Short mmCIF file of C-alpha atoms in Angstrom, two decimals:
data_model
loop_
_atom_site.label_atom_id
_atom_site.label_comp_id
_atom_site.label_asym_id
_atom_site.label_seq_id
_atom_site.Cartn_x
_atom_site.Cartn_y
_atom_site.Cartn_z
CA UNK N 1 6.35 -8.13 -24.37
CA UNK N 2 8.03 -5.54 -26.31
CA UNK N 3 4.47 -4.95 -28.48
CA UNK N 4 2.80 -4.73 -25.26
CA UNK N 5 5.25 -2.13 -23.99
CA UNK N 6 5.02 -0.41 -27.25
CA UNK N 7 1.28 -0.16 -26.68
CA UNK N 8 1.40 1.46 -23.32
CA UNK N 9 3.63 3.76 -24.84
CA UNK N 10 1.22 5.04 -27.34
CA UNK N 11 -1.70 5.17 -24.53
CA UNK N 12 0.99 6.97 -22.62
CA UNK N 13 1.24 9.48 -25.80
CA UNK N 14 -2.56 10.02 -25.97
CA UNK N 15 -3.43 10.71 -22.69
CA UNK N 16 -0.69 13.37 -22.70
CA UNK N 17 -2.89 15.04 -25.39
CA UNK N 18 -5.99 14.72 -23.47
CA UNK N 19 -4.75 16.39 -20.56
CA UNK N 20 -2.67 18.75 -22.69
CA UNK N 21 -6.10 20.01 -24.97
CA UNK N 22 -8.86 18.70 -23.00
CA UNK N 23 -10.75 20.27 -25.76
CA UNK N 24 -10.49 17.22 -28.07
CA UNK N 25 -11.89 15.07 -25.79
CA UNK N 26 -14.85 12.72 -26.48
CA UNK N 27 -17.85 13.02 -24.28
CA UNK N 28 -17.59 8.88 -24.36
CA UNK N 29 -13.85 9.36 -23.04
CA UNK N 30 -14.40 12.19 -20.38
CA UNK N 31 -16.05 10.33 -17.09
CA UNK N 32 -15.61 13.29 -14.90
CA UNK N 33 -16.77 17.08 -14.64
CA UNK N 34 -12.58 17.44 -15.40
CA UNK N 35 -9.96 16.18 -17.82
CA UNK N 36 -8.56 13.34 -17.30
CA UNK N 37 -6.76 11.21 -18.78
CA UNK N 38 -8.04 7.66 -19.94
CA UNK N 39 -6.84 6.89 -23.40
CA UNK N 40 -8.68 4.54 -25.51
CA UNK N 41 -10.41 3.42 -22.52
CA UNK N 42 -14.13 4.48 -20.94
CA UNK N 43 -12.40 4.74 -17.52
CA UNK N 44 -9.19 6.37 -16.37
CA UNK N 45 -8.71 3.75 -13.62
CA UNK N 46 -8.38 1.21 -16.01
CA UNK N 47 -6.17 3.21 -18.27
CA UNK N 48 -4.01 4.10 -15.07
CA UNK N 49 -3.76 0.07 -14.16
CA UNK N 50 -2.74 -0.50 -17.81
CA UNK N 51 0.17 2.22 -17.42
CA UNK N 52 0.98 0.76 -14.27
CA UNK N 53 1.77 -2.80 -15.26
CA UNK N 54 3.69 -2.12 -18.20
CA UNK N 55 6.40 0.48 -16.67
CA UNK N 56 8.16 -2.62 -14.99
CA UNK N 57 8.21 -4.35 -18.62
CA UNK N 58 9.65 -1.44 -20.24
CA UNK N 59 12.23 -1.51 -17.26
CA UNK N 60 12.78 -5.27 -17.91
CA UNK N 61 13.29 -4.82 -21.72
CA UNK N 62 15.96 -2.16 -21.13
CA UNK N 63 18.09 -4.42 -18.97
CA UNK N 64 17.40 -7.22 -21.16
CA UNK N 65 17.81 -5.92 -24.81
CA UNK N 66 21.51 -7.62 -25.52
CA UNK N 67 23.71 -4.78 -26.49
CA UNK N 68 25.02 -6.58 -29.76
CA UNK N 69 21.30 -5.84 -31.15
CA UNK N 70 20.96 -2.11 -30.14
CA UNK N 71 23.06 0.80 -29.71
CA UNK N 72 23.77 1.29 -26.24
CA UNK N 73 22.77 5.05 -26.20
CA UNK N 74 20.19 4.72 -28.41
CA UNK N 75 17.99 1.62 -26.39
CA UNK N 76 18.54 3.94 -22.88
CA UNK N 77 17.59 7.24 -25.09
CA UNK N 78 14.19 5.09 -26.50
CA UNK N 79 13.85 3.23 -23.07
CA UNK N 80 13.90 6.87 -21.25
CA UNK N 81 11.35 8.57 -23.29
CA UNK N 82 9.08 5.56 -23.19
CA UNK N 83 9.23 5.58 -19.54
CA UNK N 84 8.90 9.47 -19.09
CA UNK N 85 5.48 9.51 -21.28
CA UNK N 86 4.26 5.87 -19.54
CA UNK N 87 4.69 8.25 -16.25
CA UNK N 88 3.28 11.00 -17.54
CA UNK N 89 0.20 8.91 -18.58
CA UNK N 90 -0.03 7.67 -15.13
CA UNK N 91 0.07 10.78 -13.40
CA UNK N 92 -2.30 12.50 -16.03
CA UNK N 93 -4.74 9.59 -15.33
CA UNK N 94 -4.87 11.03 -11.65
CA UNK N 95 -5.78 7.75 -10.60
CA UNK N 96 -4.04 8.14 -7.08
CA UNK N 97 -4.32 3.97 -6.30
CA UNK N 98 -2.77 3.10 -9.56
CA UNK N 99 0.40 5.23 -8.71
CA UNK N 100 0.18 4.48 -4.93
CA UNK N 101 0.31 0.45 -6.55
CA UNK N 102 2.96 1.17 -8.50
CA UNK N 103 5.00 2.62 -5.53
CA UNK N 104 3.92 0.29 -2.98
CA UNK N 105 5.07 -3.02 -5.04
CA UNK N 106 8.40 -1.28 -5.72
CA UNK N 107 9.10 -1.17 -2.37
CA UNK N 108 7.67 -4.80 -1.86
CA UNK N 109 10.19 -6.21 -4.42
CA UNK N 110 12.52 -3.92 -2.79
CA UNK N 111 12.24 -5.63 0.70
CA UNK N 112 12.67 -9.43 -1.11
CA UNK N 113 15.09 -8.40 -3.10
CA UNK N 114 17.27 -7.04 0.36
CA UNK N 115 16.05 -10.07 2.38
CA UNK N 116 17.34 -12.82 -0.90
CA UNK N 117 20.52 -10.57 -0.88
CA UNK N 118 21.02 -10.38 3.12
CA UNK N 119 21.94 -7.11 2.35
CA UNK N 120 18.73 -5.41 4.09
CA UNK N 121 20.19 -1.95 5.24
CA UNK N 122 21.65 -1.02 1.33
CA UNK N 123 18.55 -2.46 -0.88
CA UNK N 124 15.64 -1.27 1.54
CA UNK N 125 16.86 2.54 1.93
CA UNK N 126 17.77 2.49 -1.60
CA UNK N 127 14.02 1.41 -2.35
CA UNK N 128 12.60 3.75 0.00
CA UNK N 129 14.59 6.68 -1.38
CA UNK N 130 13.50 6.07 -4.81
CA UNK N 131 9.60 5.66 -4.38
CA UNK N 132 10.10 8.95 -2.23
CA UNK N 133 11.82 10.81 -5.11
CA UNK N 134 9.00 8.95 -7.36
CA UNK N 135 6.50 10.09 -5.21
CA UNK N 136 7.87 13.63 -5.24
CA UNK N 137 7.82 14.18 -9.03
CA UNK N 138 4.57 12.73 -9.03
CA UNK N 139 2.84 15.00 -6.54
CA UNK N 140 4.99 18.13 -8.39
CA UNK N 141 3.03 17.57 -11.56
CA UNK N 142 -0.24 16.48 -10.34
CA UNK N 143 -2.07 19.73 -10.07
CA UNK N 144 -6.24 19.65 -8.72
CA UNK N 145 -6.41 24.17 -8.96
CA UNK N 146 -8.57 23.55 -12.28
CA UNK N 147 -10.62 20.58 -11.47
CA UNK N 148 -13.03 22.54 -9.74
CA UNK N 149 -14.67 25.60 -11.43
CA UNK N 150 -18.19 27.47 -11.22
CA UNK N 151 -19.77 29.18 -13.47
CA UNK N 152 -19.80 32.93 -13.92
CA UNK N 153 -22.64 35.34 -15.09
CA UNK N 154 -21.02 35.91 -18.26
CA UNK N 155 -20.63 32.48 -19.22
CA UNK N 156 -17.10 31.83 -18.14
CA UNK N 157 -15.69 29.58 -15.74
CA UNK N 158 -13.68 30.91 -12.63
CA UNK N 159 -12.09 28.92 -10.14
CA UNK N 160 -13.84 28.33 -6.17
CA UNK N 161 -11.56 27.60 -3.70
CA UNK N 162 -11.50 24.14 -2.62
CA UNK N 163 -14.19 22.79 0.08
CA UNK N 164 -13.38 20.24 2.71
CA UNK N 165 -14.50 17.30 0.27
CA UNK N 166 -12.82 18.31 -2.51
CA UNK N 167 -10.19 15.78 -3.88
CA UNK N 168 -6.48 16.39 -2.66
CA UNK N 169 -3.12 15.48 -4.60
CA UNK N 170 -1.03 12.47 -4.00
CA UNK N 171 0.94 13.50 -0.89
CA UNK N 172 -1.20 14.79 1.15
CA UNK N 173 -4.36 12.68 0.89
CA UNK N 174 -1.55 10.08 2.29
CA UNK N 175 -0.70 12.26 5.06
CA UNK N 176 -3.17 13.80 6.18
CA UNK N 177 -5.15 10.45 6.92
CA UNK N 178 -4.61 10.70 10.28
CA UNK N 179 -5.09 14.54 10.51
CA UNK N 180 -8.42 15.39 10.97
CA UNK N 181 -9.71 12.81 9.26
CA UNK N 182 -9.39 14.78 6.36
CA UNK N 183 -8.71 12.10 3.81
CA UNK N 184 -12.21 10.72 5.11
CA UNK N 185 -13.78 13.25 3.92
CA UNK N 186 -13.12 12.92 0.20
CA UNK N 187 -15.97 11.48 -1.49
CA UNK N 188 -13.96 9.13 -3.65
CA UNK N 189 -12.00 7.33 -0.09
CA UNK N 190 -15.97 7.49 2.00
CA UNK N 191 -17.35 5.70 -1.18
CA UNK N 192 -14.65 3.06 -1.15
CA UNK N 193 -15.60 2.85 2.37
CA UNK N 194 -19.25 2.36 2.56
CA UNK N 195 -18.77 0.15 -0.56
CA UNK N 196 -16.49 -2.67 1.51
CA UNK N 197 -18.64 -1.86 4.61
CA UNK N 198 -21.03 -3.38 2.17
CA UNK N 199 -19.20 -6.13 1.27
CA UNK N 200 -18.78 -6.80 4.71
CA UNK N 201 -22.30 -6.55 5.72
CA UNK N 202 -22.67 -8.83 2.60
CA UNK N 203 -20.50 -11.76 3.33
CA UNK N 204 -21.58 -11.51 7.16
CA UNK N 205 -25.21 -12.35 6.01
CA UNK N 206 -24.29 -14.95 3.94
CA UNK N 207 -20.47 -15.98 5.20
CA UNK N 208 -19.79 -19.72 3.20
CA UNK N 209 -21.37 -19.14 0.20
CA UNK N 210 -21.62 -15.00 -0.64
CA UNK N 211 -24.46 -13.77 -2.62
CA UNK N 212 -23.36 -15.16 -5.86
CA UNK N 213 -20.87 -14.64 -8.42
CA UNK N 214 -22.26 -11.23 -10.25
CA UNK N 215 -24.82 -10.70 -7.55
CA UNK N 216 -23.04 -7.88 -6.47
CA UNK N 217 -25.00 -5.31 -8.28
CA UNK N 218 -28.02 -6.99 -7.11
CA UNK N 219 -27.79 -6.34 -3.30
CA UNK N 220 -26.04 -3.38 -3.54
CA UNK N 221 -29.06 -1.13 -3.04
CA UNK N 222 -30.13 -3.00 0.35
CA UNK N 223 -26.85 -2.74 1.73
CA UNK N 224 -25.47 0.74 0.19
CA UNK N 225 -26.95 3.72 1.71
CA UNK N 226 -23.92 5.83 2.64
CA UNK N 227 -23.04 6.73 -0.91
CA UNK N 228 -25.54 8.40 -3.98
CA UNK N 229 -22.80 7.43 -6.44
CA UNK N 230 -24.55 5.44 -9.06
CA UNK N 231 -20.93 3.79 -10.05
CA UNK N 232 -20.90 1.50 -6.84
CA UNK N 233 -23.96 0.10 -7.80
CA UNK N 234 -23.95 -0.17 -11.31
CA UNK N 235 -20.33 -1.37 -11.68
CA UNK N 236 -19.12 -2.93 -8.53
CA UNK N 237 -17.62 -2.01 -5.13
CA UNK N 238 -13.77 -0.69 -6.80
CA UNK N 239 -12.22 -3.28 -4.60
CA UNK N 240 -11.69 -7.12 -6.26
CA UNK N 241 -11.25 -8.78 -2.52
CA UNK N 242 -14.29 -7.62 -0.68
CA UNK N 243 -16.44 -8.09 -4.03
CA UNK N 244 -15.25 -11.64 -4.10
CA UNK N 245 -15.72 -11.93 -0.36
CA UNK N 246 -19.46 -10.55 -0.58
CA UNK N 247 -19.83 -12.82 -4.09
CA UNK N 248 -18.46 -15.97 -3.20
CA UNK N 249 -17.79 -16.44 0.61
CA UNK N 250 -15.06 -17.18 2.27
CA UNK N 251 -13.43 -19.19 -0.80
CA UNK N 252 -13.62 -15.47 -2.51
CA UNK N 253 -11.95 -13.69 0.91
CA UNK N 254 -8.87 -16.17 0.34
CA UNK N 255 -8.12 -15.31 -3.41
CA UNK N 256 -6.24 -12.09 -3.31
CA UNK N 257 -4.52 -12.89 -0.07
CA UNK N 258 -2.96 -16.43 -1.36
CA UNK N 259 -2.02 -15.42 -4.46
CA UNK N 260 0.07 -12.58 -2.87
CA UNK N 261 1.36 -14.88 -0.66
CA UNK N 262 2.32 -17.66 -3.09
CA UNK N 263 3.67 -15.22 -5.78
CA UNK N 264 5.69 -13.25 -2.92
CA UNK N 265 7.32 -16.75 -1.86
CA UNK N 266 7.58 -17.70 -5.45
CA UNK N 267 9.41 -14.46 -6.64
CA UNK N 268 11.47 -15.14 -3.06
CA UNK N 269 12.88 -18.45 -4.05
CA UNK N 270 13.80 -17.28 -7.84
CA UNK N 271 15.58 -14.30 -6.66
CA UNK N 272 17.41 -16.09 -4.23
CA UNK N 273 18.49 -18.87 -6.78
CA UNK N 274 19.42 -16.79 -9.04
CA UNK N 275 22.99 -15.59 -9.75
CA UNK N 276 23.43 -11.52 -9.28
CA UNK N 277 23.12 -9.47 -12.43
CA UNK N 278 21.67 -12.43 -14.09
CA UNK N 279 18.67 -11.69 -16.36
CA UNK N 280 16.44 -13.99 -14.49
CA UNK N 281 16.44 -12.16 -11.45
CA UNK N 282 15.86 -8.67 -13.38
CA UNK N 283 13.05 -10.37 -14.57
CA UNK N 284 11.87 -11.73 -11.44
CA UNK N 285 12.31 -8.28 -9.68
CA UNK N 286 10.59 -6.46 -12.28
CA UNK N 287 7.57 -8.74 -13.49
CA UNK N 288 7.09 -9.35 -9.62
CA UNK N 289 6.75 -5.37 -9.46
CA UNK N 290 4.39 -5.42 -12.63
CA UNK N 291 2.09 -8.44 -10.89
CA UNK N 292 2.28 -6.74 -7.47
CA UNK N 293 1.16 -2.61 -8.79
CA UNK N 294 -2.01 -4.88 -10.50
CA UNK N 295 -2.83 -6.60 -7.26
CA UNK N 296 -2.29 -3.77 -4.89
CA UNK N 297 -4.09 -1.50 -7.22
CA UNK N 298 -7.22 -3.80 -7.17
CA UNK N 299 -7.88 -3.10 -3.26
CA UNK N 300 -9.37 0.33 -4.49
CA UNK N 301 -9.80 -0.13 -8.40
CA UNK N 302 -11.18 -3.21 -9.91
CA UNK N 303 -9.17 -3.23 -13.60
CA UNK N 304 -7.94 -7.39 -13.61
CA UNK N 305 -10.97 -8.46 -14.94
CA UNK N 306 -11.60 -6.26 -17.68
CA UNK N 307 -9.78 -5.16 -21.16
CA UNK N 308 -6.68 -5.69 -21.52
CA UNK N 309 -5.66 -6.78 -18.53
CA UNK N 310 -7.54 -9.82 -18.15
CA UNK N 311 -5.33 -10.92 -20.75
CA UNK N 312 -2.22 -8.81 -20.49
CA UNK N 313 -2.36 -9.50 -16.27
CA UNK N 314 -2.08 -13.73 -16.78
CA UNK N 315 0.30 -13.06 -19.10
CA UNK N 316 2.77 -11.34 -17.01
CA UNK N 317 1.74 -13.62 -13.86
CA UNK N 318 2.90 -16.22 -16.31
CA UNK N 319 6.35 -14.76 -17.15
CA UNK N 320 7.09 -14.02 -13.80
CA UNK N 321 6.99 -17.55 -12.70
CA UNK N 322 8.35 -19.43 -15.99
CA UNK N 323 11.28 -16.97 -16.79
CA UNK N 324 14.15 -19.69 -17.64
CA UNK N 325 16.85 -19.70 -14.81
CA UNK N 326 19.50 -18.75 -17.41
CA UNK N 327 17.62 -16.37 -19.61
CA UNK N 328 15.92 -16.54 -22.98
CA UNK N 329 18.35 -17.36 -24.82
CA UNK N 330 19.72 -20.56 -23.14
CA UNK N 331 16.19 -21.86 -23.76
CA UNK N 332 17.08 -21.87 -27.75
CA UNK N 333 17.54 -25.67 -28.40
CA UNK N 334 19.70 -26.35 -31.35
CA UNK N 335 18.58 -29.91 -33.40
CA UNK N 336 20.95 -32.52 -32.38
CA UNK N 337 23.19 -34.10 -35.30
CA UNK N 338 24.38 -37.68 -33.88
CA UNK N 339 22.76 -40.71 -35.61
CA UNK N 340 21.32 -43.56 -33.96
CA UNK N 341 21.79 -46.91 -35.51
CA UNK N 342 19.55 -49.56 -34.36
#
């Protein structure tokens, strides 16, 4: 865990740099017109997932790290900076999902965590107030004024003002949803669209068995004709459960919505168990925030079945679930010395 943190730290640190001198950029790591930032990865969706699911983890390892081992001071001055570039990352990434994940399953763990506590009306403000202030910071930063340039006669680049599909920051492509239909409008939320009105079309033709696992691509240009993007057909429709529901049937449509049902009564039952304070129900909290920001995030991004997280993604799922009721370290057995005579 702590390698994987330490990872998403240095992805964290590079993307920083990208966004910082776009200059140095690769044209294999630049998959838009503007910089943004994707790491060691061909896609900053991916790179924002990865950022996503390892915030929690660095949270988890803070709480965690016994204070015999580390400096006090020194683990929350490490554990700070870590988190402050992970952020960064994220928000350089401008992947608006990944961060709208990431806040989304905070306040999901925030509402079992009140409801295992029966303290409902302390934990669920709390949450709300923080993904607010989260949210805030987040929308601060994210600046779209340079993303969008024309050329001039001379050969530089000046800056249009923005037309009504342009893409808009964090905030207000939430609010303004249901004003005007103006979020509509952006070509990245209409693609999603047409692409699960697809899907939909898709598993409606062929409802028990879909078209096939990896057929997506395949049908895509007899059902797809709302969007020129070449990505939804080459790649897939940037939402795991419709593709599965247009792939596999009806089996697919249940996948995502049982697992977040199971693992939401799963993380229920080990946070209520679970003394207060107790390192198994920090761990709970937080790896149920890291699986939750991945499986939210894949309704608009599809990042679980590719590198890393196809590994790193299990692994969590795994921790989450078999965290020892009394820590790591009561799970140390010690060789027993009694003898047995026969």
């Amino acid at each position: 865990l702590r390698l994987l943190v330490l990872l998403a730290v240095a992805e964290g640190s590079l993307g920083i740099i990208q966004i910082s001198w776009p200059e140095i950029l690769t044209p294999g790591l630049r998959s838009d017109s503007f910089p943004r930032a994707c790491g060691t990865f061909t896609n900053p969706n991916q790179y924002a997932g990865w950022m996503a699911a390892t915030l929690p983890a660095l949270i988890l390892l803070t709480m965690a790290s016994g204070k015999k081992r580390f400096p006090r001071i020194r683990l929350y001055s490490l554990s700070i900076l870590g988190a402050v570039t992970i952020i960064a990352g994220l928000i350089a990434s401008q992947s608006r999902g990944a961060l709208s994940a990431l806040l989304f399953a905070l306040l999901n763990m925030g509402v079992v965590f009140g409801c295992t506590r029966r303290r409902m009306f302390l934990y669920i403000p709390l949450t709300l107030i923080l993904v607010a202030l989260f949210a805030g910071v987040a929308t601060t930063v994210w600046s779209y004024r340079n993303m969008y340039k024309s050329i001039r006669a001379d050969g530089g680049s000046a800056a249009r003002p923005l037309d009504p599909n342009a893409r808009r920051s964090f905030f207000p492509a939430l609010l303004s949803l249901g004003i005007e239909g103006r979020a509509l409008a952006d070509p990245t939320v209409h693609d999603r669209l047409a692409a699960a009105s697809a899907c939909l079309q898709m598993w409606k033709d062929h409802p028990w068995l879909g078209v096939g696992p990896g057929n997506y691509t395949r049908f895509a240009p007899k059902y797809l004709h709302e969007t020129r993007d070449p990505v939804f057909f080459n790649t897939g429709a940037h939402s795991l459960p419709f593709q599965w529901l247009a792939e596999l049937g009806v089996i697919g449509g249940l996948i995502w919505p049982t697992t977040f049902g199971l693992m939401l009564v799963t993380l229920y039952q080990r946070l209520r168990r679970a003394p207060p304070g107790s390192q198994a129900a920090r761990a709970a909290f937080c790896l149920g925030w890291s699986f939750f920001a991945v499986w939210i995030h894949n309704l608009v991004d599809v990042t679980v079945v590719y590198h890393p997280l196809k590994y790193v993604f299990p692994f969590l799922t795994a921790l989450a679930v078999a965290w020892p009721p009394d820590g790591v370290e009561s799970t140390v057995i010690h060789p027993s010395t009694n003898v047995v005579n026969d």
